């Protein structure tokens, strides 16, 4: 069933007492009876009081699965990640043009600027990442998703390289570098998905894998999350 139709059906069922009461109000109001109107106001009030926390809980679980939470994983543990770590919830399961061979990964960078050093690391978020079939053994699909993580790590290392070249270690300069690289990282992630069509274009996928691995190796001296600032 279409996702929109499911939502409309649920809301129609949930608010059916309200619609019924509206009919009574219209009928009784013509006869000067105001009691049904007061009853309608109470029904509306309690309906929204119940619905609001339900919607908030739904939104929270859609963003992060707190029912099966796993803390973020750092890049040094990338080889340990499997689809069992993809714990995110999709109440209305997505597919890729009808294909259930579908997953998405949520990664981020975390930074902390101190007086004489900066800590920047890339993170994989298990409870926000989703796979249609958690028992999937598709190595190609998992590899594609893990290269999103590698792209994030690549830009984390690029940031550290730029910071290492700074002569004046001002916080504003460092923040500007981080913000600019975040923009570049997002653009690269989108281009990666577009060119590989989410791993379905095998030749492009392999081309990106080779390119990303090569760039990560070139920046291997910046794999440590912490980088000391120049005096």
Tab-separated table of N, CA and C in Angstrom, residues 10-162:
chain	number	residue	atom	x	y	z
A	10	UNK	N	-4.795	6.128	8.497
A	10	UNK	CA	-4.610	6.158	9.954
A	10	UNK	C	-5.239	7.405	10.562
A	11	UNK	N	-4.964	8.567	9.942
A	11	UNK	CA	-5.509	9.822	10.467
A	11	UNK	C	-7.035	9.843	10.378
A	12	UNK	N	-7.571	9.298	9.278
A	12	UNK	CA	-9.032	9.251	9.121
A	12	UNK	C	-9.661	8.379	10.205
A	13	UNK	N	-9.022	7.241	10.489
A	13	UNK	CA	-9.528	6.353	11.540
A	13	UNK	C	-9.389	6.998	12.915
A	14	UNK	N	-8.219	7.610	13.148
A	14	UNK	CA	-7.950	8.208	14.464
A	14	UNK	C	-8.929	9.338	14.774
A	15	UNK	N	-9.205	10.155	13.750
A	15	UNK	CA	-10.080	11.309	13.967
A	15	UNK	C	-11.551	11.018	13.642
A	16	UNK	N	-11.897	9.747	13.405
A	16	UNK	CA	-13.299	9.420	13.090
A	16	UNK	C	-14.275	9.857	14.190
A	17	UNK	N	-13.923	9.746	15.496
A	17	UNK	CA	-14.841	10.267	16.526
A	17	UNK	C	-15.067	11.771	16.404
A	18	UNK	N	-14.007	12.480	15.951
A	18	UNK	CA	-14.118	13.936	15.765
A	18	UNK	C	-15.100	14.238	14.642
A	19	UNK	N	-14.944	13.524	13.518
A	19	UNK	CA	-15.846	13.755	12.381
A	19	UNK	C	-17.297	13.428	12.760
A	20	UNK	N	-17.454	12.358	13.528
A	20	UNK	CA	-18.795	11.970	13.973
A	20	UNK	C	-19.396	13.064	14.849
A	21	UNK	N	-18.563	13.602	15.762
A	21	UNK	CA	-19.046	14.647	16.670
A	21	UNK	C	-19.363	15.938	15.928
A	22	UNK	N	-18.595	16.232	14.879
A	22	UNK	CA	-18.871	17.431	14.073
A	22	UNK	C	-20.264	17.336	13.465
A	23	UNK	N	-20.614	16.140	12.977
A	23	UNK	CA	-21.953	15.933	12.413
A	23	UNK	C	-23.043	16.195	13.439
A	24	UNK	N	-22.814	15.723	14.669
A	24	UNK	CA	-23.788	15.951	15.744
A	24	UNK	C	-23.886	17.434	16.080
A	25	UNK	N	-22.727	18.119	16.136
A	25	UNK	CA	-22.699	19.560	16.452
A	25	UNK	C	-23.509	20.344	15.435
A	26	UNK	N	-23.307	20.049	14.150
A	26	UNK	CA	-24.035	20.766	13.089
A	26	UNK	C	-25.542	20.555	13.240
A	27	UNK	N	-25.914	19.314	13.520
A	27	UNK	CA	-27.335	18.982	13.663
A	27	UNK	C	-27.948	19.651	14.895
A	28	UNK	N	-27.266	19.544	16.042
A	28	UNK	CA	-27.798	20.072	17.303
A	28	UNK	C	-27.715	21.591	17.381
A	29	UNK	N	-26.712	22.154	16.693
A	29	UNK	CA	-26.533	23.611	16.738
A	29	UNK	C	-27.730	24.336	16.125
A	30	UNK	N	-28.326	23.700	15.119
A	30	UNK	CA	-29.506	24.302	14.481
A	30	UNK	C	-30.675	24.394	15.462
A	31	UNK	N	-30.650	23.514	16.459
A	31	UNK	CA	-31.723	23.498	17.459
A	31	UNK	C	-31.336	24.269	18.727
A	32	UNK	N	-30.172	24.927	18.665
A	32	UNK	CA	-29.730	25.750	19.793
A	32	UNK	C	-29.056	24.975	20.908
A	33	UNK	N	-28.723	23.716	20.688
A	33	UNK	CA	-28.066	22.893	21.714
A	33	UNK	C	-26.549	23.055	21.602
A	34	UNK	N	-25.905	23.641	22.637
A	34	UNK	CA	-24.468	23.916	22.604
A	34	UNK	C	-23.634	22.821	23.277
A	35	UNK	N	-24.275	21.870	23.914
A	35	UNK	CA	-23.539	20.820	24.636
A	35	UNK	C	-22.635	20.003	23.700
A	36	UNK	N	-23.123	19.574	22.521
A	36	UNK	CA	-22.247	18.816	21.608
A	36	UNK	C	-20.996	19.594	21.192
A	37	UNK	N	-21.095	20.935	21.105
A	37	UNK	CA	-19.938	21.750	20.727
A	37	UNK	C	-18.860	21.670	21.801
A	38	UNK	N	-19.287	21.757	23.076
A	38	UNK	CA	-18.322	21.654	24.175
A	38	UNK	C	-17.684	20.261	24.192
A	39	UNK	N	-18.500	19.261	23.882
A	39	UNK	CA	-17.989	17.889	23.829
A	39	UNK	C	-16.963	17.735	22.699
A	40	UNK	N	-17.234	18.379	21.578
A	40	UNK	CA	-16.307	18.341	20.437
A	40	UNK	C	-14.963	18.954	20.807
A	41	UNK	N	-15.005	20.083	21.512
A	41	UNK	CA	-13.763	20.749	21.926
A	41	UNK	C	-12.932	19.837	22.827
A	42	UNK	N	-13.598	19.123	23.723
A	42	UNK	CA	-12.889	18.190	24.609
A	42	UNK	C	-12.272	17.028	23.833
A	43	UNK	N	-13.048	16.506	22.873
A	43	UNK	CA	-12.534	15.402	22.050
A	43	UNK	C	-11.304	15.845	21.265
A	44	UNK	N	-11.370	17.052	20.687
A	44	UNK	CA	-10.232	17.590	19.933
A	44	UNK	C	-9.014	17.758	20.828
A	45	UNK	N	-9.241	18.303	22.021
A	45	UNK	CA	-8.135	18.553	22.948
A	45	UNK	C	-7.425	17.251	23.303
A	46	UNK	N	-8.197	16.234	23.681
A	46	UNK	CA	-7.587	14.966	24.091
A	46	UNK	C	-7.005	14.198	22.906
A	47	UNK	N	-7.609	14.371	21.750
A	47	UNK	CA	-7.066	13.720	20.546
A	47	UNK	C	-5.665	14.227	20.244
A	48	UNK	N	-5.489	15.549	20.324
A	48	UNK	CA	-4.176	16.132	20.043
A	48	UNK	C	-3.190	15.877	21.178
A	49	UNK	N	-3.686	15.803	22.417
A	49	UNK	CA	-2.809	15.491	23.552
A	49	UNK	C	-2.217	14.091	23.421
A	50	UNK	N	-2.998	13.176	22.876
A	50	UNK	CA	-2.511	11.805	22.668
A	50	UNK	C	-1.644	11.718	21.418
A	51	UNK	N	-2.077	12.394	20.348
A	51	UNK	CA	-1.386	12.291	19.060
A	51	UNK	C	-0.006	12.944	19.086
A	52	UNK	N	0.136	14.070	19.778
A	52	UNK	CA	1.403	14.809	19.773
A	52	UNK	C	2.583	13.973	20.264
A	53	UNK	N	2.513	13.344	21.459
A	53	UNK	CA	3.654	12.509	21.871
A	53	UNK	C	3.887	11.310	20.958
A	54	UNK	N	2.801	10.775	20.374
A	54	UNK	CA	2.962	9.663	19.431
A	54	UNK	C	3.768	10.090	18.207
A	55	UNK	N	3.445	11.272	17.682
A	55	UNK	CA	4.164	11.789	16.515
A	55	UNK	C	5.610	12.118	16.849
A	56	UNK	N	5.830	12.683	18.044
A	56	UNK	CA	7.196	13.006	18.473
A	56	UNK	C	8.029	11.731	18.627
A	57	UNK	N	7.413	10.705	19.217
A	57	UNK	CA	8.104	9.423	19.358
A	57	UNK	C	8.398	8.787	18.011
A	58	UNK	N	7.435	8.873	17.099
A	58	UNK	CA	7.601	8.355	15.737
A	58	UNK	C	8.765	9.055	15.039
A	59	UNK	N	8.803	10.394	15.163
A	59	UNK	CA	9.870	11.175	14.527
A	59	UNK	C	11.232	10.833	15.125
A	60	UNK	N	11.285	10.680	16.454
A	60	UNK	CA	12.548	10.363	17.129
A	60	UNK	C	13.076	9.001	16.698
A	61	UNK	N	12.196	8.006	16.621
A	61	UNK	CA	12.618	6.660	16.238
A	61	UNK	C	12.997	6.576	14.765
A	62	UNK	N	12.346	7.386	13.935
A	62	UNK	CA	12.699	7.430	12.517
A	62	UNK	C	14.102	8.001	12.342
A	63	UNK	N	14.446	8.993	13.168
A	63	UNK	CA	15.780	9.603	13.103
A	63	UNK	C	16.842	8.674	13.687
A	64	UNK	N	16.595	8.148	14.892
A	64	UNK	CA	17.536	7.266	15.589
A	64	UNK	C	16.757	6.166	16.296
A	65	UNK	N	17.140	4.921	16.056
A	65	UNK	CA	16.436	3.799	16.677
A	65	UNK	C	16.910	3.604	18.118
A	66	UNK	N	16.250	4.274	19.040
A	66	UNK	CA	16.619	4.152	20.453
A	66	UNK	C	16.158	2.820	21.045
A	67	UNK	N	15.289	2.097	20.343
A	67	UNK	CA	14.840	0.790	20.821
A	67	UNK	C	15.915	-0.279	20.630
A	68	UNK	N	16.828	-0.036	19.709
A	68	UNK	CA	17.930	-0.968	19.442
A	68	UNK	C	19.186	-0.136	19.194
A	69	UNK	N	19.564	0.623	20.216
A	69	UNK	CA	20.617	1.627	20.036
A	69	UNK	C	22.010	1.005	20.092
A	70	UNK	N	22.853	1.483	19.194
A	70	UNK	CA	24.279	1.153	19.218
A	70	UNK	C	25.050	2.449	19.015
A	71	UNK	N	26.023	2.693	19.870
A	71	UNK	CA	26.753	3.963	19.816
A	71	UNK	C	27.542	4.082	18.510
A	72	UNK	N	27.878	5.321	18.103
A	72	UNK	CA	28.637	5.531	16.866
A	72	UNK	C	29.960	4.763	16.860
A	73	UNK	N	30.349	4.322	15.677
A	73	UNK	CA	31.572	3.535	15.493
A	73	UNK	C	32.621	4.391	14.792
A	74	UNK	N	33.838	4.381	15.304
A	74	UNK	CA	34.925	5.165	14.718
A	74	UNK	C	35.520	4.442	13.506
A	75	UNK	N	36.233	5.208	12.681
A	75	UNK	CA	36.713	4.681	11.400
A	75	UNK	C	37.682	3.510	11.560
A	76	UNK	N	38.448	3.481	12.636
A	76	UNK	CA	39.425	2.400	12.813
A	76	UNK	C	38.763	1.024	12.943
A	77	UNK	N	37.442	1.003	13.148
A	77	UNK	CA	36.712	-0.269	13.266
A	77	UNK	C	35.860	-0.551	12.018
A	78	UNK	N	36.159	0.102	10.926
A	78	UNK	CA	35.343	-0.033	9.714
A	78	UNK	C	35.252	-1.478	9.228
A	79	UNK	N	36.334	-2.245	9.376
A	79	UNK	CA	36.338	-3.626	8.878
A	79	UNK	C	35.455	-4.559	9.706
A	80	UNK	N	35.014	-4.089	10.868
A	80	UNK	CA	34.161	-4.913	11.737
A	80	UNK	C	32.665	-4.702	11.457
A	81	UNK	N	32.351	-3.714	10.626
A	81	UNK	CA	30.945	-3.360	10.381
A	81	UNK	C	30.306	-4.333	9.389
A	82	UNK	N	29.129	-4.826	9.750
A	82	UNK	CA	28.323	-5.662	8.855
A	82	UNK	C	26.916	-5.067	8.801
A	83	UNK	N	26.050	-5.675	8.013
A	83	UNK	CA	24.670	-5.175	7.940
A	83	UNK	C	23.916	-5.359	9.262
A	84	UNK	N	24.431	-6.203	10.136
A	84	UNK	CA	23.806	-6.354	11.454
A	84	UNK	C	23.936	-5.075	12.280
A	85	UNK	N	24.912	-4.240	11.911
A	85	UNK	CA	25.085	-2.954	12.600
A	85	UNK	C	24.137	-1.880	12.076
A	86	UNK	N	23.444	-2.167	10.985
A	86	UNK	CA	22.494	-1.199	10.420
A	86	UNK	C	21.166	-1.359	11.163
A	87	UNK	N	20.971	-0.565	12.198
A	87	UNK	CA	19.838	-0.764	13.110
A	87	UNK	C	18.728	0.276	12.939
A	88	UNK	N	18.887	1.187	11.988
A	88	UNK	CA	17.900	2.245	11.801
A	88	UNK	C	16.528	1.704	11.431
A	89	UNK	N	15.493	2.447	11.795
A	89	UNK	CA	14.112	2.061	11.511
A	89	UNK	C	13.554	2.846	10.334
A	90	UNK	N	12.835	2.163	9.484
A	90	UNK	CA	12.046	2.811	8.435
A	90	UNK	C	10.646	2.227	8.552
A	91	UNK	N	9.718	2.986	9.117
A	91	UNK	CA	8.363	2.481	9.295
A	91	UNK	C	7.689	2.215	7.949
A	92	UNK	N	8.059	3.024	6.958
A	92	UNK	CA	7.587	2.803	5.593
A	92	UNK	C	8.829	2.484	4.771
A	93	UNK	N	9.127	1.196	4.652
A	93	UNK	CA	10.405	0.788	4.086
A	93	UNK	C	10.616	1.334	2.678
A	94	UNK	N	11.786	1.948	2.495
A	94	UNK	CA	12.129	2.508	1.195
A	94	UNK	C	12.750	1.424	0.318
A	95	UNK	N	12.662	1.655	-0.962
A	95	UNK	CA	13.356	0.794	-1.912
A	95	UNK	C	13.947	1.700	-2.982
A	96	UNK	N	14.825	1.133	-3.785
A	96	UNK	CA	15.445	1.903	-4.856
A	96	UNK	C	14.780	1.510	-6.161
A	97	UNK	N	13.843	2.357	-6.613
A	97	UNK	CA	13.083	2.069	-7.824
A	97	UNK	C	12.475	0.667	-7.762
A	98	UNK	N	11.928	0.327	-6.586
A	98	UNK	CA	11.269	-0.959	-6.399
A	98	UNK	C	12.199	-2.098	-6.025
A	99	UNK	N	13.511	-1.858	-6.064
A	99	UNK	CA	14.475	-2.909	-5.738
A	99	UNK	C	14.732	-2.931	-4.237
A	100	UNK	N	14.559	-4.105	-3.629
A	100	UNK	CA	14.727	-4.216	-2.177
A	100	UNK	C	16.190	-4.374	-1.772
A	101	UNK	N	17.081	-4.426	-2.738
A	101	UNK	CA	18.515	-4.438	-2.442
A	101	UNK	C	18.911	-2.986	-2.169
A	102	UNK	N	18.574	-2.547	-0.983
A	102	UNK	CA	18.662	-1.120	-0.683
A	102	UNK	C	19.168	-0.907	0.739
A	103	UNK	N	20.023	0.087	0.903
A	103	UNK	CA	20.520	0.467	2.227
A	103	UNK	C	20.970	1.917	2.159
A	104	UNK	N	21.078	2.532	3.301
A	104	UNK	CA	21.750	3.831	3.360
A	104	UNK	C	22.518	3.930	4.666
A	105	UNK	N	23.604	4.664	4.610
A	105	UNK	CA	24.485	4.804	5.759
A	105	UNK	C	24.470	6.256	6.223
A	106	UNK	N	24.526	6.448	7.537
A	106	UNK	CA	24.634	7.797	8.096
A	106	UNK	C	26.004	7.918	8.748
A	107	UNK	N	26.798	8.842	8.232
A	107	UNK	CA	28.130	9.096	8.779
A	107	UNK	C	28.255	10.583	9.097
A	108	UNK	N	29.194	10.906	9.954
A	108	UNK	CA	29.384	12.312	10.320
A	108	UNK	C	30.828	12.532	10.738
A	109	UNK	N	31.195	13.801	10.856
A	109	UNK	CA	32.497	14.122	11.440
A	109	UNK	C	32.271	14.899	12.727
A	110	UNK	N	33.110	14.610	13.683
A	110	UNK	CA	33.029	15.257	14.995
A	110	UNK	C	34.339	15.988	15.235
A	111	UNK	N	34.264	17.238	15.635
A	111	UNK	CA	35.491	18.020	15.834
A	111	UNK	C	35.472	18.747	17.171
A	112	UNK	N	36.668	18.917	17.715
A	112	UNK	CA	36.832	19.627	18.981
A	112	UNK	C	38.141	20.406	18.910
A	113	UNK	N	38.055	21.713	19.050
A	113	UNK	CA	39.236	22.576	18.941
A	113	UNK	C	39.718	22.959	20.336
A	114	UNK	N	40.956	22.563	20.648
A	114	UNK	CA	41.574	22.888	21.934
A	114	UNK	C	42.649	23.959	21.732
A	115	UNK	N	43.340	24.290	22.812
A	115	UNK	CA	44.361	25.341	22.742
A	115	UNK	C	45.527	24.954	21.836
A	116	UNK	N	46.037	23.746	21.996
A	116	UNK	CA	47.228	23.354	21.238
A	116	UNK	C	47.017	22.128	20.341
A	117	UNK	N	45.784	21.686	20.231
A	117	UNK	CA	45.510	20.570	19.323
A	117	UNK	C	44.032	20.559	18.922
A	118	UNK	N	43.760	19.800	17.859
A	118	UNK	CA	42.387	19.641	17.362
A	118	UNK	C	42.101	18.147	17.226
A	119	UNK	N	40.910	17.747	17.640
A	119	UNK	CA	40.487	16.354	17.463
A	119	UNK	C	39.366	16.330	16.423
A	120	UNK	N	39.587	15.576	15.358
A	120	UNK	CA	38.566	15.424	14.315
A	120	UNK	C	38.478	13.944	13.961
A	121	UNK	N	37.282	13.416	13.996
A	121	UNK	CA	37.126	12.003	13.655
A	121	UNK	C	35.846	11.770	12.868
A	122	UNK	N	35.857	10.706	12.089
A	122	UNK	CA	34.667	10.322	11.320
A	122	UNK	C	33.940	9.214	12.072
A	123	UNK	N	32.613	9.262	12.011
A	123	UNK	CA	31.787	8.322	12.760
A	123	UNK	C	30.711	7.693	11.875
A	124	UNK	N	30.466	6.417	12.115
A	124	UNK	CA	29.356	5.690	11.497
A	124	UNK	C	28.277	5.525	12.564
A	125	UNK	N	27.023	5.851	12.206
A	125	UNK	CA	25.921	5.804	13.169
A	125	UNK	C	25.030	4.584	12.895
A	126	UNK	N	25.231	3.489	13.640
A	126	UNK	CA	24.454	2.264	13.400
A	126	UNK	C	22.947	2.452	13.538
A	127	UNK	N	22.527	3.163	14.562
A	127	UNK	CA	21.091	3.278	14.844
A	127	UNK	C	20.383	4.297	13.967
A	128	UNK	N	21.132	4.903	13.036
A	128	UNK	CA	20.531	5.807	12.057
A	128	UNK	C	20.711	5.281	10.635
A	129	UNK	N	21.498	4.213	10.493
A	129	UNK	CA	21.746	3.613	9.178
A	129	UNK	C	20.769	2.461	8.958
A	130	UNK	N	20.337	2.304	7.715
A	130	UNK	CA	19.235	1.374	7.427
A	130	UNK	C	19.575	0.430	6.280
A	131	UNK	N	19.155	-0.815	6.435
A	131	UNK	CA	19.209	-1.772	5.333
A	131	UNK	C	17.847	-2.442	5.242
A	132	UNK	N	17.357	-2.607	4.030
A	132	UNK	CA	16.020	-3.189	3.833
A	132	UNK	C	15.960	-4.595	4.421
A	133	UNK	N	17.020	-5.354	4.201
A	133	UNK	CA	17.084	-6.725	4.716
A	133	UNK	C	18.345	-6.868	5.562
A	134	UNK	N	18.186	-6.927	6.885
A	134	UNK	CA	19.341	-6.992	7.786
A	134	UNK	C	20.120	-8.301	7.637
A	135	UNK	N	19.515	-9.296	6.975
A	135	UNK	CA	20.195	-10.575	6.754
A	135	UNK	C	20.853	-10.618	5.373
A	136	UNK	N	20.904	-9.474	4.725
A	136	UNK	CA	21.500	-9.413	3.389
A	136	UNK	C	22.975	-9.808	3.452
A	137	UNK	N	23.414	-10.588	2.475
A	137	UNK	CA	24.828	-10.962	2.398
A	137	UNK	C	25.473	-10.345	1.161
A	138	UNK	N	24.890	-9.245	0.688
A	138	UNK	CA	25.414	-8.579	-0.506
A	138	UNK	C	26.687	-7.804	-0.158
A	139	UNK	N	27.826	-8.364	-0.528
A	139	UNK	CA	29.105	-7.699	-0.260
A	139	UNK	C	29.220	-6.400	-1.054
A	140	UNK	N	28.656	-6.408	-2.265
A	140	UNK	CA	28.735	-5.213	-3.110
A	140	UNK	C	27.992	-4.039	-2.478
A	141	UNK	N	26.809	-4.318	-1.941
A	141	UNK	CA	26.016	-3.260	-1.322
A	141	UNK	C	26.697	-2.735	-0.060
A	142	UNK	N	27.206	-3.642	0.769
A	142	UNK	CA	27.900	-3.224	1.992
A	142	UNK	C	29.152	-2.426	1.649
A	143	UNK	N	29.880	-2.883	0.638
A	143	UNK	CA	31.088	-2.163	0.214
A	143	UNK	C	30.742	-0.752	-0.225
A	144	UNK	N	29.680	-0.620	-1.002
A	144	UNK	CA	29.256	0.711	-1.453
A	144	UNK	C	28.974	1.624	-0.260
A	145	UNK	N	28.246	1.114	0.716
A	145	UNK	CA	27.904	1.933	1.881
A	145	UNK	C	29.142	2.277	2.702
A	146	UNK	N	30.072	1.341	2.818
A	146	UNK	CA	31.287	1.607	3.598
A	146	UNK	C	32.195	2.626	2.913
A	147	UNK	N	32.071	2.745	1.602
A	147	UNK	CA	32.865	3.778	0.930
A	147	UNK	C	32.302	5.175	1.194
A	148	UNK	N	31.050	5.257	1.589
A	148	UNK	CA	30.545	6.543	2.087
A	148	UNK	C	31.291	6.915	3.369
A	149	UNK	N	31.526	5.926	4.206
A	149	UNK	CA	32.280	6.136	5.445
A	149	UNK	C	33.720	6.528	5.113
A	150	UNK	N	34.296	5.872	4.101
A	150	UNK	CA	35.667	6.185	3.701
A	150	UNK	C	35.780	7.598	3.133
A	151	UNK	N	34.752	8.017	2.423
A	151	UNK	CA	34.744	9.394	1.900
A	151	UNK	C	34.754	10.387	3.052
A	152	UNK	N	33.952	10.115	4.070
A	152	UNK	CA	33.944	10.984	5.246
A	152	UNK	C	35.333	11.028	5.885
A	153	UNK	N	35.961	9.864	6.035
A	153	UNK	CA	37.305	9.810	6.609
A	153	UNK	C	38.308	10.558	5.735
A	154	UNK	N	38.149	10.461	4.434
A	154	UNK	CA	39.031	11.171	3.513
A	154	UNK	C	39.000	12.670	3.769
A	155	UNK	N	37.815	13.224	3.941
A	155	UNK	CA	37.705	14.669	4.163
A	155	UNK	C	38.117	15.069	5.574
A	156	UNK	N	37.982	14.163	6.509
A	156	UNK	CA	38.513	14.415	7.857
A	156	UNK	C	40.035	14.550	7.779
A	157	UNK	N	40.670	13.690	7.014
A	157	UNK	CA	42.129	13.758	6.852
A	157	UNK	C	42.544	15.001	6.069
A	158	UNK	N	41.745	15.367	5.083
A	158	UNK	CA	42.046	16.593	4.332
A	158	UNK	C	42.009	17.811	5.249
A	159	UNK	N	41.062	17.825	6.163
A	159	UNK	CA	40.971	18.928	7.126
A	159	UNK	C	42.237	18.985	7.972
A	160	UNK	N	42.675	17.834	8.468
A	160	UNK	CA	43.874	17.791	9.316
A	160	UNK	C	45.113	18.229	8.534
A	161	UNK	N	45.156	17.878	7.268
A	161	UNK	CA	46.282	18.315	6.428
A	161	UNK	C	46.283	19.835	6.303
A	162	UNK	N	45.123	20.412	6.048
A	162	UNK	CA	45.019	21.877	5.937
A	162	UNK	C	45.401	22.561	7.246
